[in-house]
Amino acid sequence: MEERVLHFKQPAGTSRGVYTERKIWLVYAKDGDATGVGECAPLPKLSCDDVPDYGDVLRTKCEELTAVAGQGEEAVADFFETLRDYPSMLFGLETALADLRGKQEGRSVLFDTPFARGEQGIPINGLVWMGSYDEMRQRIEQKLQQGFRCIKLKIGAIDFDAELELLKQIRRQFGPREVELRVDANGAFPFSEALYKLELLSQYALHSIEQPIRAGQWSYMAELCRESPLPIALDEELIGVNDPDQKRQLLNIIRPRYIILKPSLHGGMMGCREWIDIARDMQIGTWMTSALESNVGLNAVAQLASAVYGDNISMPQGLGTGQLFTDNIPMPLEIRKDSLWICKRL
């Protein structure tokens, strides 16, 4: 196990504050000469397993997994069930074991898919962080120049009228068939203002808005999903909802158009597969995104998406965070225009 601190190239602003650095833990699974690596990366004040003694708890979980690993896959699966309330730890350990299995089988991929083999890319959105009006306008222009056809804007930090003006400027230049726009409010809207703001935002032919009001207000969110002229996607709402029955209950009550899945926050690989299966039963759309992990975690999220959604993914995923850090961990990941690729056959 190894603790690291990553540093952002520029401050990453959200409605909950600004990130300048990122603490992660790398975990290793070894068998003979083969070694698998995974990343455990809780988000401060957001992850349900963001505990003060995270490193000590993770070390204990690693020791417990080591003790059961020799007892077979069923024993490991039973152990992973005990980690439902520790999704970032679960995701890292799942990744390390998948990486180890691949290397034992003579391949350096977590899942044997065209993406993992470097044969196909995954379409991604271009992420525009919160900032001043001029900063956000410049970042939007950069993403468009780079070839992104789907842009996601973090909103809720600057004046709302200024954010509307940014969207208006984009739509003056690019119609919805040319550029798909998503916005993420990170729960910034008061419920009393939310529907009015959603109506204003809907003028700009947005694909969706993510988490318009803060999590935990199921009845209010359900009302917004019924009344909103703009499709609503849930993200933070899913955090800490780790029991399958509770997952189904939440989606049945709120009935969002989409849910957005981050393995580090939403139950690791195991938990995200559960969310997707339940959502499909209810005809709720899903896509996957990283949660400010290093390239180790980003690679795992991308390979999981390629395994879950199959070949030729058409919906842009949120996998463009690999360029955020000055001291990221090298991985063969590359963004080509608006798609993430593994840039060589592994």
XYZ file of C-alpha atoms in Angstrom:
346
model
C 0.000 0.000 0.000
C 1.308 3.432 -0.943
C -0.028 6.903 -0.133
C 0.457 9.705 -2.658
C -0.557 13.346 -3.067
C -1.312 14.588 -6.587
C -1.289 18.280 -7.501
C -3.738 19.954 -9.874
C -2.342 21.932 -12.789
C -4.910 24.594 -11.968
C -7.406 24.806 -9.093
C -10.487 22.667 -9.745
C -13.547 24.605 -8.626
C -16.865 23.051 -7.625
C -19.836 24.418 -5.694
C -18.382 22.653 -2.629
C -15.011 24.349 -2.832
C -11.750 24.349 -4.750
C -9.309 21.434 -5.005
C -5.578 22.137 -5.342
C -4.295 18.666 -4.417
C -5.607 15.120 -4.250
C -4.649 12.348 -1.835
C -4.836 8.769 -3.108
C -3.726 5.322 -1.949
C -2.335 2.703 -4.324
C -2.877 -0.939 -3.361
C -0.967 -3.872 -4.797
C -1.909 -7.520 -5.283
C 1.064 -9.838 -5.809
C 1.442 -13.476 -6.807
C 4.909 -14.587 -7.732
C 6.294 -12.224 -10.348
C 2.876 -10.795 -11.227
C 1.656 -7.589 -9.570
C -1.690 -5.820 -9.943
C -2.334 -2.248 -8.861
C -5.516 -0.429 -7.890
C -6.363 3.034 -6.636
C -8.361 3.993 -3.555
C -9.301 7.665 -3.738
C -12.069 9.012 -1.497
C -13.242 12.570 -2.102
C -13.022 14.726 1.045
C -16.397 15.629 2.564
C -18.215 13.713 -0.174
C -17.340 10.004 -0.134
C -19.291 7.911 2.347
C -15.981 6.266 3.350
C -14.085 9.524 3.874
C -13.012 8.613 7.415
C -10.222 10.304 9.432
C -8.223 7.083 9.756
C -8.705 6.042 6.125
C -5.160 4.739 5.678
C -5.360 2.559 8.798
C -8.758 1.149 7.808
C -7.531 0.422 4.293
C -4.457 -1.366 5.613
C -6.711 -3.584 7.749
C -8.943 -4.357 4.755
C -5.888 -5.287 2.691
C -4.777 -7.701 5.413
C -8.257 -9.219 5.587
C -8.364 -9.689 1.814
C -4.918 -11.322 1.880
C -6.226 -13.787 4.452
C -9.173 -14.897 2.291
C -7.594 -14.602 -1.181
C -6.260 -18.156 -1.082
C -9.710 -19.566 -0.309
C -11.076 -19.023 -3.798
C -13.254 -16.576 -5.738
C -16.356 -17.207 -3.628
C -14.511 -16.210 -0.447
C -13.241 -13.047 -2.125
C -16.759 -12.215 -3.332
C -18.090 -12.678 0.207
C -15.369 -10.368 1.513
C -16.221 -7.715 -1.061
C -19.798 -7.783 0.235
C -18.454 -6.536 3.571
C -16.959 -3.500 1.788
C -20.259 -2.040 0.524
C -19.877 0.931 2.852
C -16.277 1.493 1.686
C -16.746 2.016 -2.067
C -13.400 3.682 -2.800
C -11.559 0.877 -1.002
C -13.657 -1.744 -2.785
C -12.937 -0.191 -6.175
C -9.193 -0.114 -5.567
C -9.069 -3.705 -4.367
C -11.278 -4.926 -7.224
C -8.969 -3.158 -9.677
C -5.806 -4.634 -8.161
C -7.178 -8.180 -8.335
C -8.486 -7.720 -11.900
C -5.084 -6.353 -12.913
C -3.324 -9.287 -11.253
C -5.599 -11.844 -12.950
C -4.933 -10.272 -16.332
C -1.181 -10.446 -15.858
C -1.366 -14.036 -14.645
C -3.193 -14.844 -17.887
C -0.525 -13.096 -19.946
C -2.422 -9.882 -20.730
C -2.120 -6.418 -19.250
C -5.824 -5.505 -19.346
C -8.524 -5.623 -16.697
C -11.233 -6.636 -19.179
C -10.615 -8.012 -22.659
C -12.458 -5.430 -24.790
C -11.666 -3.547 -28.025
C -10.990 -0.420 -25.938
C -8.583 -2.235 -23.622
C -6.776 -3.692 -26.649
C -6.338 -0.228 -28.139
C -8.686 -0.918 -31.058
C -11.496 1.521 -30.183
C -11.859 4.789 -28.318
C -14.554 5.811 -25.847
C -16.322 9.136 -26.558
C -15.993 11.532 -23.628
C -17.281 14.939 -22.629
C -14.994 17.941 -22.323
C -15.151 19.134 -18.718
C -15.198 22.869 -17.990
C -14.527 23.695 -14.340
C -16.058 26.573 -12.440
C -14.236 29.870 -12.589
C -14.793 33.465 -13.525
C -16.869 34.265 -16.596
C -13.752 34.928 -18.689
C -12.002 31.790 -17.442
C -14.957 29.581 -18.255
C -15.436 31.168 -21.685
C -11.764 30.533 -22.506
C -11.985 26.919 -21.323
C -15.112 26.334 -23.403
C -13.396 27.705 -26.495
C -10.390 25.433 -25.882
C -12.606 22.346 -25.619
C -14.425 23.217 -28.827
C -11.132 23.813 -30.636
C -9.872 20.427 -29.427
C -12.809 18.769 -31.182
C -15.163 17.944 -28.310
C -18.782 17.475 -29.379
C -20.069 17.120 -25.819
C -19.199 19.700 -23.165
C -20.030 19.519 -19.478
C -20.015 22.758 -17.500
C -19.802 23.000 -13.747
C -22.282 25.716 -12.731
C -23.466 27.267 -9.475
C -20.397 29.253 -8.420
C -20.616 32.460 -10.435
C -23.634 34.666 -11.146
C -26.416 32.558 -12.690
C -27.121 35.162 -15.374
C -23.465 35.002 -16.395
C -23.716 31.212 -16.680
C -26.789 31.582 -18.875
C -24.860 34.012 -21.063
C -22.094 31.421 -21.541
C -24.650 28.860 -22.690
C -26.263 31.442 -24.958
C -22.911 32.190 -26.598
C -22.282 28.513 -27.300
C -25.713 28.048 -28.821
C -25.254 31.090 -31.041
C -22.285 29.318 -32.596
C -23.232 25.636 -32.296
C -26.652 24.010 -32.441
C -27.589 20.954 -30.349
C -26.786 18.618 -33.258
C -23.262 19.992 -33.385
C -22.462 20.237 -29.662
C -24.172 18.452 -26.799
C -24.243 20.491 -23.594
C -24.485 19.062 -20.081
C -24.404 21.062 -16.870
C -23.611 19.976 -13.327
C -24.941 22.068 -10.452
C -23.464 19.859 -7.686
C -26.595 20.560 -5.610
C -26.148 24.345 -5.736
C -29.792 25.375 -6.351
C -32.205 25.951 -3.447
C -35.353 23.930 -4.071
C -37.448 27.111 -4.012
C -35.505 28.436 -7.046
C -34.704 25.193 -8.820
C -37.671 24.818 -11.177
C -37.416 28.452 -12.337
C -33.700 27.998 -13.046
C -34.334 24.724 -14.853
C -36.854 26.475 -17.088
C -34.299 29.159 -17.955
C -31.617 26.571 -18.654
C -33.954 24.574 -20.889
C -33.899 27.415 -23.466
C -30.459 26.230 -24.554
C -31.324 22.673 -25.589
C -29.247 21.020 -22.875
C -28.824 17.277 -22.740
C -29.282 17.180 -18.947
C -28.523 18.790 -15.617
C -26.740 16.863 -12.914
C -27.865 17.096 -9.288
C -29.710 20.480 -9.321
C -30.440 20.413 -5.566
C -28.449 18.920 -2.709
C -28.737 15.198 -2.064
C -31.049 13.645 0.507
C -34.248 15.458 -0.488
C -35.955 12.571 -2.250
C -39.455 14.064 -2.341
C -38.202 17.416 -3.665
C -35.998 15.740 -6.239
C -38.886 13.515 -7.343
C -41.039 16.612 -7.829
C -38.333 18.273 -9.921
C -37.940 15.156 -12.073
C -41.700 15.190 -12.736
C -41.937 18.918 -13.490
C -38.589 19.825 -15.032
C -38.472 20.674 -18.753
C -34.825 19.580 -18.607
C -33.740 15.939 -18.032
C -32.254 15.440 -14.564
C -29.335 13.143 -13.769
C -28.422 11.980 -10.262
C -24.882 11.708 -8.926
C -24.366 12.784 -5.314
C -27.857 11.426 -4.574
C -26.491 7.897 -5.002
C -23.635 8.247 -2.514
C -24.069 6.071 0.560
C -26.959 4.140 -0.980
C -25.188 0.807 -1.032
C -27.919 -1.779 -0.400
C -29.553 -3.150 -3.585
C -33.087 -2.796 -2.185
C -32.432 0.800 -1.193
C -31.043 1.529 -4.646
C -34.243 0.283 -6.228
C -36.323 2.269 -3.740
C -34.466 5.506 -4.491
C -34.850 5.170 -8.248
C -38.474 4.113 -7.938
C -39.312 7.201 -5.861
C -37.292 9.831 -7.721
C -37.485 8.452 -11.278
C -34.636 10.484 -12.815
C -33.926 10.396 -16.529
C -30.301 9.408 -15.897
C -27.893 8.324 -13.198
C -24.150 8.991 -13.392
C -21.886 6.370 -11.897
C -18.484 6.827 -10.301
C -17.086 3.520 -8.992
C -15.081 5.261 -6.241
C -18.289 6.807 -4.889
C -21.046 4.428 -5.921
C -20.027 0.978 -4.798
C -16.957 0.018 -6.798
C -17.324 -2.164 -9.876
C -19.782 -4.433 -8.085
C -22.036 -1.601 -6.956
C -22.022 0.195 -10.318
C -23.081 -2.988 -12.091
C -25.990 -3.242 -9.637
C -27.031 0.377 -10.271
C -26.914 -0.200 -14.045
C -28.995 -3.386 -13.878
C -31.651 -1.724 -11.711
C -31.711 1.409 -13.874
C -32.141 -0.670 -17.038
C -35.148 -2.392 -15.485
C -36.693 1.071 -14.959
C -35.621 2.429 -18.382
C -33.304 4.974 -16.727
C -30.207 5.887 -18.699
C -26.705 5.674 -17.264
C -23.184 6.726 -18.041
C -19.918 6.407 -16.168
C -17.369 8.967 -15.039
C -14.167 9.183 -13.079
C -13.931 11.000 -9.750
C -10.606 12.833 -9.907
C -8.537 9.684 -9.632
C -5.055 9.333 -11.057
C -4.582 7.528 -14.360
C -4.682 4.214 -12.476
C -8.276 4.789 -11.418
C -9.216 6.465 -14.701
C -7.962 3.458 -16.652
C -10.021 1.134 -14.452
C -13.209 3.221 -14.854
C -12.735 3.360 -18.621
C -12.135 -0.376 -18.939
C -15.160 -1.065 -16.734
C -17.301 1.183 -18.962
C -16.094 -0.674 -22.039
C -16.958 -3.996 -20.400
C -20.384 -2.912 -19.144
C -21.618 -0.954 -22.161
C -20.052 -3.095 -24.868
C -18.475 -2.172 -28.181
C -19.057 1.149 -29.915
C -20.193 3.239 -26.948
C -22.201 6.148 -28.341
C -23.004 8.162 -25.185
C -20.053 10.341 -24.080
C -18.614 9.212 -20.761
C -16.963 11.445 -18.141
C -13.408 10.209 -18.570
C -11.417 13.331 -19.379
C -9.775 13.959 -16.007
C -6.434 12.311 -16.760
C -4.810 15.606 -17.714
C -5.598 17.426 -14.474
C -2.454 16.675 -12.471
C 1.148 17.816 -12.750
C 2.401 14.553 -11.259
C -0.033 11.950 -12.573
C 0.942 8.292 -12.768
C 2.006 7.378 -16.321
C -0.443 5.143 -18.151
C -0.925 4.516 -21.884
C -4.031 6.724 -22.047
C -4.501 9.372 -24.708
C -7.280 11.784 -25.685
C -7.767 12.023 -29.450
C -10.242 14.778 -30.279
C -13.279 13.771 -28.199
C -12.378 10.180 -27.347
C -10.211 8.389 -24.789
C -7.898 5.724 -26.176
C -5.394 3.274 -24.850
C -2.643 4.396 -27.165
C -0.931 1.081 -27.694
C -1.987 -2.534 -27.739
C -1.436 -3.967 -24.243
